[in-house]
Amino acid sequence: MFERPHERRSHLRFDKVFTVYLTTQDGMLRGVGRNISTRGMFVEVRDQVGLGEKLKVTFAGEDGTEMTCLCEVRYQVALAFGRKDGREGSSRGVGLRIVAYETQDDAPLLLVDRERVMH
C-alpha cells in the first residue's frame, strides 16, 4: 500500500469551482477560482499574469453580492496535455496570496497579514 503524502498546508481549503474577476494594471480578466483558503487560492486564467503582481479578485454571488480581496501572484502554472480525441489541450493558472479584504467601497482594506503591508 502507498502512504499518503503529508499535507503541508495549515489552512482548511474550500475545493469548489466559482467565477472570479481579476482587476490588474492592464484591465479586467475573468477566471475560475479553485481551492481557496483564508490565505490564498488558485485561479485558472487565459491570459498570463506576472509573478509578484498585485491585483484585486472579486467574487460575485448568485444573489448579486460581491466580495473583493487584494492578492499577490505567488506562482504560475501552465499545462499542455493531449485530449482523448487526439487534439492538444492546455490550461494556465496562478497561485494567489490573499493580502487584504475590502469591507466596503469607501472603507480601507482589512489586512490579513500585518507583517507584510503592501503600499
PDB file of C-alpha atoms in Angstrom:
ATOM      1  CA  MET A   1       0.000   0.000   0.000  1.00  0.00           C
ATOM      2  CA  PHE A   2       1.029   3.562  -0.643  1.00  0.00           C
ATOM      3  CA  GLU A   3       1.290   6.055   2.168  1.00  0.00           C
ATOM      4  CA  ARG A   4      -0.466   9.372   1.577  1.00  0.00           C
ATOM      5  CA  PRO A   5       1.929  12.312   1.417  1.00  0.00           C
ATOM      6  CA  HIS A   6       1.930  14.679   4.370  1.00  0.00           C
ATOM      7  CA  GLU A   7      -0.267  17.748   3.828  1.00  0.00           C
ATOM      8  CA  ARG A   8       1.911  20.864   4.306  1.00  0.00           C
ATOM      9  CA  ARG A   9      -0.966  23.334   4.126  1.00  0.00           C
ATOM     10  CA  SER A  10      -2.017  24.584   7.531  1.00  0.00           C
ATOM     11  CA  HIS A  11      -5.314  26.220   6.496  1.00  0.00           C
ATOM     12  CA  LEU A  12      -8.568  24.476   5.622  1.00  0.00           C
ATOM     13  CA  ARG A  13      -9.294  24.568   1.872  1.00  0.00           C
ATOM     14  CA  PHE A  14     -12.629  25.035   0.126  1.00  0.00           C
ATOM     15  CA  ASP A  15     -12.405  22.974  -3.069  1.00  0.00           C
ATOM     16  CA  LYS A  16     -15.157  24.403  -5.284  1.00  0.00           C
ATOM     17  CA  VAL A  17     -15.262  25.909  -8.771  1.00  0.00           C
ATOM     18  CA  PHE A  18     -16.510  29.513  -8.992  1.00  0.00           C
ATOM     19  CA  THR A  19     -16.180  32.524 -11.293  1.00  0.00           C
ATOM     20  CA  VAL A  20     -13.933  35.387 -10.178  1.00  0.00           C
ATOM     21  CA  TYR A  21     -12.956  38.681 -11.783  1.00  0.00           C
ATOM     22  CA  LEU A  22      -9.328  39.817 -11.584  1.00  0.00           C
ATOM     23  CA  THR A  23      -8.535  43.520 -11.850  1.00  0.00           C
ATOM     24  CA  THR A  24      -4.935  44.061 -12.944  1.00  0.00           C
ATOM     25  CA  GLN A  25      -2.944  47.103 -14.058  1.00  0.00           C
ATOM     26  CA  ASP A  26      -3.836  46.151 -17.644  1.00  0.00           C
ATOM     27  CA  GLY A  27      -7.582  45.697 -17.172  1.00  0.00           C
ATOM     28  CA  MET A  28     -10.030  43.037 -16.044  1.00  0.00           C
ATOM     29  CA  LEU A  29      -9.833  39.254 -16.549  1.00  0.00           C
ATOM     30  CA  ARG A  30     -12.356  36.539 -15.894  1.00  0.00           C
ATOM     31  CA  GLY A  31     -11.057  33.448 -14.118  1.00  0.00           C
ATOM     32  CA  VAL A  32     -12.145  30.240 -12.470  1.00  0.00           C
ATOM     33  CA  GLY A  33     -11.358  30.121  -8.760  1.00  0.00           C
ATOM     34  CA  ARG A  34     -10.460  26.798  -7.200  1.00  0.00           C
ATOM     35  CA  ASN A  35      -9.108  25.570  -3.918  1.00  0.00           C
ATOM     36  CA  ILE A  36      -9.497  28.686  -1.755  1.00  0.00           C
ATOM     37  CA  SER A  37      -8.339  29.105   1.836  1.00  0.00           C
ATOM     38  CA  THR A  38      -8.147  32.067   4.205  1.00  0.00           C
ATOM     39  CA  ARG A  39      -4.629  32.887   2.935  1.00  0.00           C
ATOM     40  CA  GLY A  40      -4.763  32.112  -0.780  1.00  0.00           C
ATOM     41  CA  MET A  41      -6.344  30.494  -3.805  1.00  0.00           C
ATOM     42  CA  PHE A  42      -5.652  29.040  -7.222  1.00  0.00           C
ATOM     43  CA  VAL A  43      -7.291  30.740 -10.229  1.00  0.00           C
ATOM     44  CA  GLU A  44      -7.387  29.392 -13.785  1.00  0.00           C
ATOM     45  CA  VAL A  45      -6.893  32.249 -16.287  1.00  0.00           C
ATOM     46  CA  ARG A  46      -6.469  32.517 -20.053  1.00  0.00           C
ATOM     47  CA  ASP A  47      -4.009  35.412 -20.022  1.00  0.00           C
ATOM     48  CA  GLN A  48      -0.641  35.479 -18.326  1.00  0.00           C
ATOM     49  CA  VAL A  49      -0.310  37.427 -15.077  1.00  0.00           C
ATOM     50  CA  GLY A  50       3.154  38.447 -13.860  1.00  0.00           C
ATOM     51  CA  LEU A  51       4.803  36.989 -10.780  1.00  0.00           C
ATOM     52  CA  GLY A  52       4.602  39.352  -7.830  1.00  0.00           C
ATOM     53  CA  GLU A  53       1.854  41.407  -9.473  1.00  0.00           C
ATOM     54  CA  LYS A  54      -0.738  42.893  -7.138  1.00  0.00           C
ATOM     55  CA  LEU A  55      -4.351  42.537  -8.253  1.00  0.00           C
ATOM     56  CA  LYS A  56      -7.891  42.571  -6.941  1.00  0.00           C
ATOM     57  CA  VAL A  57     -10.079  39.484  -7.055  1.00  0.00           C
ATOM     58  CA  THR A  58     -13.846  39.939  -6.920  1.00  0.00           C
ATOM     59  CA  PHE A  59     -16.217  37.092  -6.093  1.00  0.00           C
ATOM     60  CA  ALA A  60     -19.791  37.584  -7.303  1.00  0.00           C
ATOM     61  CA  GLY A  61     -22.611  35.651  -5.652  1.00  0.00           C
ATOM     62  CA  GLU A  62     -25.711  34.487  -7.483  1.00  0.00           C
ATOM     63  CA  ASP A  63     -27.744  36.914  -5.370  1.00  0.00           C
ATOM     64  CA  GLY A  64     -25.700  39.903  -6.591  1.00  0.00           C
ATOM     65  CA  THR A  65     -23.463  40.256  -3.549  1.00  0.00           C
ATOM     66  CA  GLU A  66     -19.764  40.851  -4.137  1.00  0.00           C
ATOM     67  CA  MET A  67     -16.586  40.499  -2.112  1.00  0.00           C
ATOM     68  CA  THR A  68     -13.175  41.781  -3.186  1.00  0.00           C
ATOM     69  CA  CYS A  69      -9.726  40.926  -1.912  1.00  0.00           C
ATOM     70  CA  LEU A  70      -6.264  42.239  -2.712  1.00  0.00           C
ATOM     71  CA  CYS A  71      -3.889  39.472  -3.809  1.00  0.00           C
ATOM     72  CA  GLU A  72      -0.313  38.911  -4.865  1.00  0.00           C
ATOM     73  CA  VAL A  73       0.677  36.423  -7.593  1.00  0.00           C
ATOM     74  CA  ARG A  74       2.915  33.824  -5.920  1.00  0.00           C
ATOM     75  CA  TYR A  75       3.299  31.268  -8.734  1.00  0.00           C
ATOM     76  CA  GLN A  76       2.175  30.393 -12.256  1.00  0.00           C
ATOM     77  CA  VAL A  77       1.160  27.052 -13.737  1.00  0.00           C
ATOM     78  CA  ALA A  78       0.952  26.188 -17.431  1.00  0.00           C
ATOM     79  CA  LEU A  79      -0.073  22.689 -18.563  1.00  0.00           C
ATOM     80  CA  ALA A  80      -0.092  21.196 -22.053  1.00  0.00           C
ATOM     81  CA  PHE A  81      -1.841  17.853 -22.485  1.00  0.00           C
ATOM     82  CA  GLY A  82      -3.329  15.517 -25.061  1.00  0.00           C
ATOM     83  CA  ARG A  83      -7.084  15.028 -25.221  1.00  0.00           C
ATOM     84  CA  LYS A  84      -8.904  11.777 -25.876  1.00  0.00           C
ATOM     85  CA  ASP A  85      -9.762  12.952 -29.404  1.00  0.00           C
ATOM     86  CA  GLY A  86      -6.050  13.489 -30.193  1.00  0.00           C
ATOM     87  CA  ARG A  87      -6.135  17.291 -30.089  1.00  0.00           C
ATOM     88  CA  GLU A  88      -3.839  19.293 -27.860  1.00  0.00           C
ATOM     89  CA  GLY A  89      -5.213  20.968 -24.772  1.00  0.00           C
ATOM     90  CA  SER A  90      -3.779  23.491 -22.355  1.00  0.00           C
ATOM     91  CA  SER A  91      -4.548  25.176 -19.071  1.00  0.00           C
ATOM     92  CA  ARG A  92      -2.998  28.145 -17.268  1.00  0.00           C
ATOM     93  CA  GLY A  93      -3.406  29.395 -13.742  1.00  0.00           C
ATOM     94  CA  VAL A  94      -1.940  31.418 -10.909  1.00  0.00           C
ATOM     95  CA  GLY A  95      -1.496  30.823  -7.211  1.00  0.00           C
ATOM     96  CA  LEU A  96      -2.546  33.900  -5.280  1.00  0.00           C
ATOM     97  CA  ARG A  97      -1.736  35.009  -1.744  1.00  0.00           C
ATOM     98  CA  ILE A  98      -4.596  36.963  -0.178  1.00  0.00           C
ATOM     99  CA  VAL A  99      -3.193  40.107   1.433  1.00  0.00           C
ATOM    100  CA  ALA A 100      -6.346  42.036   2.400  1.00  0.00           C
ATOM    101  CA  TYR A 101     -10.136  42.132   2.033  1.00  0.00           C
ATOM    102  CA  GLU A 102     -12.217  45.138   1.043  1.00  0.00           C
ATOM    103  CA  THR A 103     -15.010  45.651   3.522  1.00  0.00           C
ATOM    104  CA  GLN A 104     -16.820  48.443   1.608  1.00  0.00           C
ATOM    105  CA  ASP A 105     -16.101  50.581  -1.447  1.00  0.00           C
ATOM    106  CA  ASP A 106     -15.389  53.649   0.675  1.00  0.00           C
ATOM    107  CA  ALA A 107     -13.572  51.851   3.518  1.00  0.00           C
ATOM    108  CA  PRO A 108      -9.905  50.851   3.774  1.00  0.00           C
ATOM    109  CA  LEU A 109      -8.786  47.285   3.215  1.00  0.00           C
ATOM    110  CA  LEU A 110      -8.828  44.874   6.132  1.00  0.00           C
ATOM    111  CA  LEU A 111      -5.284  43.499   6.265  1.00  0.00           C
ATOM    112  CA  VAL A 112      -4.811  39.758   6.612  1.00  0.00           C
ATOM    113  CA  ASP A 113      -1.080  39.720   7.426  1.00  0.00           C
ATOM    114  CA  ARG A 114       0.241  42.634   9.470  1.00  0.00           C
ATOM    115  CA  GLU A 115       3.862  41.552   8.926  1.00  0.00           C
ATOM    116  CA  ARG A 116       3.758  42.427   5.238  1.00  0.00           C
ATOM    117  CA  VAL A 117       1.910  45.631   4.400  1.00  0.00           C
ATOM    118  CA  MET A 118       1.662  46.492   0.702  1.00  0.00           C
ATOM    119  CA  HIS A 119       1.997  50.115  -0.389  1.00  0.00           C
TER     120      HIS A 119
END
